[in-house]
């Protein structure tokens, strides 16, 4: 079963390839995504790695937390599932 890893405090210039290569030595990386601002397309400074093997993911978390990637000490931990977002506006209801 795969495991998703949160990687924070990334350098804004870090690419998804760099992120993937940083974790590849621990096992197979299924995906590497850097979260970007939807308007400017600039990195928000964090991303996610998905590894196919849970044991490899646990080792990666333990070994990579506090290590440097592109000159920044990154924070690495298990990605927590985010609750679904509520719509900002309710266009169908009565406002009374």
Tab-separated table of C-alpha atoms in Angstrom:
chain	number	residue	atom	x	y	z
A	1	UNK	CA	0.000	0.000	0.000
A	2	UNK	CA	1.295	3.487	-0.805
A	3	UNK	CA	1.921	6.259	1.688
A	4	UNK	CA	1.730	10.016	1.159
A	5	UNK	CA	4.431	12.257	2.650
A	6	UNK	CA	4.264	16.008	3.311
A	7	UNK	CA	7.438	17.995	2.542
A	8	UNK	CA	7.444	21.576	3.850
A	9	UNK	CA	9.813	24.558	3.872
A	10	UNK	CA	10.865	23.914	0.266
A	11	UNK	CA	12.902	26.412	-1.665
A	12	UNK	CA	10.578	28.185	-4.127
A	13	UNK	CA	12.930	27.136	-6.947
A	14	UNK	CA	12.740	23.403	-6.111
A	15	UNK	CA	11.258	21.370	-8.947
A	16	UNK	CA	9.163	18.221	-8.795
A	17	UNK	CA	12.058	16.287	-10.366
A	18	UNK	CA	14.433	17.476	-7.633
A	19	UNK	CA	11.900	16.505	-4.986
A	20	UNK	CA	11.376	13.070	-6.539
A	21	UNK	CA	15.116	12.433	-6.875
A	22	UNK	CA	15.670	13.409	-3.235
A	23	UNK	CA	13.395	10.563	-2.120
A	24	UNK	CA	14.148	7.982	-4.828
A	25	UNK	CA	17.036	6.448	-2.873
A	26	UNK	CA	14.550	5.180	-0.256
A	27	UNK	CA	12.298	3.333	-2.712
A	28	UNK	CA	9.906	3.760	-5.599
A	29	UNK	CA	8.335	7.211	-5.770
A	30	UNK	CA	4.866	6.987	-7.312
A	31	UNK	CA	4.426	10.762	-7.549
A	32	UNK	CA	5.980	14.068	-6.550
A	33	UNK	CA	3.906	17.243	-6.540
A	34	UNK	CA	4.808	20.786	-5.541
A	35	UNK	CA	1.782	22.893	-4.630
A	36	UNK	CA	1.613	26.147	-6.594
A	37	UNK	CA	-0.453	29.312	-6.420
A	38	UNK	CA	-3.212	29.025	-8.998
A	39	UNK	CA	-2.840	32.626	-10.179
A	40	UNK	CA	0.944	33.138	-10.242
A	41	UNK	CA	2.018	29.488	-10.711
A	42	UNK	CA	4.715	30.113	-8.060
A	43	UNK	CA	5.535	27.402	-5.537
A	44	UNK	CA	3.868	27.742	-2.142
A	45	UNK	CA	6.916	26.138	-0.498
A	46	UNK	CA	5.502	22.681	0.154
A	47	UNK	CA	4.661	19.510	-1.680
A	48	UNK	CA	3.827	15.847	-1.438
A	49	UNK	CA	5.609	12.603	-2.236
A	50	UNK	CA	3.746	9.340	-2.654
A	51	UNK	CA	5.818	6.208	-2.147
A	52	UNK	CA	4.628	2.722	-3.080
A	53	UNK	CA	6.132	0.979	-0.032
A	54	UNK	CA	5.078	2.071	3.470
A	55	UNK	CA	8.320	0.875	5.051
A	56	UNK	CA	10.369	2.890	2.567
A	57	UNK	CA	8.159	5.912	3.221
A	58	UNK	CA	8.681	5.622	6.986
A	59	UNK	CA	12.456	5.409	6.474
A	60	UNK	CA	12.363	8.429	4.127
A	61	UNK	CA	10.409	10.458	6.691
A	62	UNK	CA	12.859	9.599	9.466
A	63	UNK	CA	15.968	10.265	7.371
A	64	UNK	CA	14.847	13.313	5.365
A	65	UNK	CA	13.230	15.379	8.129
A	66	UNK	CA	15.595	18.292	8.786
A	67	UNK	CA	17.816	17.577	5.767
A	68	UNK	CA	18.598	20.195	3.141
A	69	UNK	CA	17.048	20.274	-0.302
A	70	UNK	CA	18.173	23.189	-2.487
A	71	UNK	CA	19.637	25.004	0.522
A	72	UNK	CA	16.580	24.771	2.802
A	73	UNK	CA	16.048	22.447	5.764
A	74	UNK	CA	12.818	20.659	4.965
A	75	UNK	CA	10.130	19.396	7.305
A	76	UNK	CA	8.994	15.898	6.383
A	77	UNK	CA	6.116	13.953	7.932
A	78	UNK	CA	3.108	11.816	7.104
A	79	UNK	CA	0.557	13.751	5.067
A	80	UNK	CA	-2.688	14.123	6.961
A	81	UNK	CA	-5.944	13.703	5.114
A	82	UNK	CA	-7.630	17.056	4.693
A	83	UNK	CA	-11.391	17.313	5.292
A	84	UNK	CA	-13.442	18.206	2.198
A	85	UNK	CA	-13.798	21.926	1.579
A	86	UNK	CA	-17.157	23.558	2.058
A	87	UNK	CA	-18.376	25.843	-0.700
A	88	UNK	CA	-17.756	29.503	0.075
A	89	UNK	CA	-21.196	30.622	-1.029
A	90	UNK	CA	-24.582	28.959	-0.931
A	91	UNK	CA	-26.248	30.205	-4.090
A	92	UNK	CA	-29.317	28.011	-3.768
A	93	UNK	CA	-30.662	28.928	-0.339
A	94	UNK	CA	-32.882	31.600	1.059
A	95	UNK	CA	-30.905	34.279	2.949
A	96	UNK	CA	-33.573	34.954	5.622
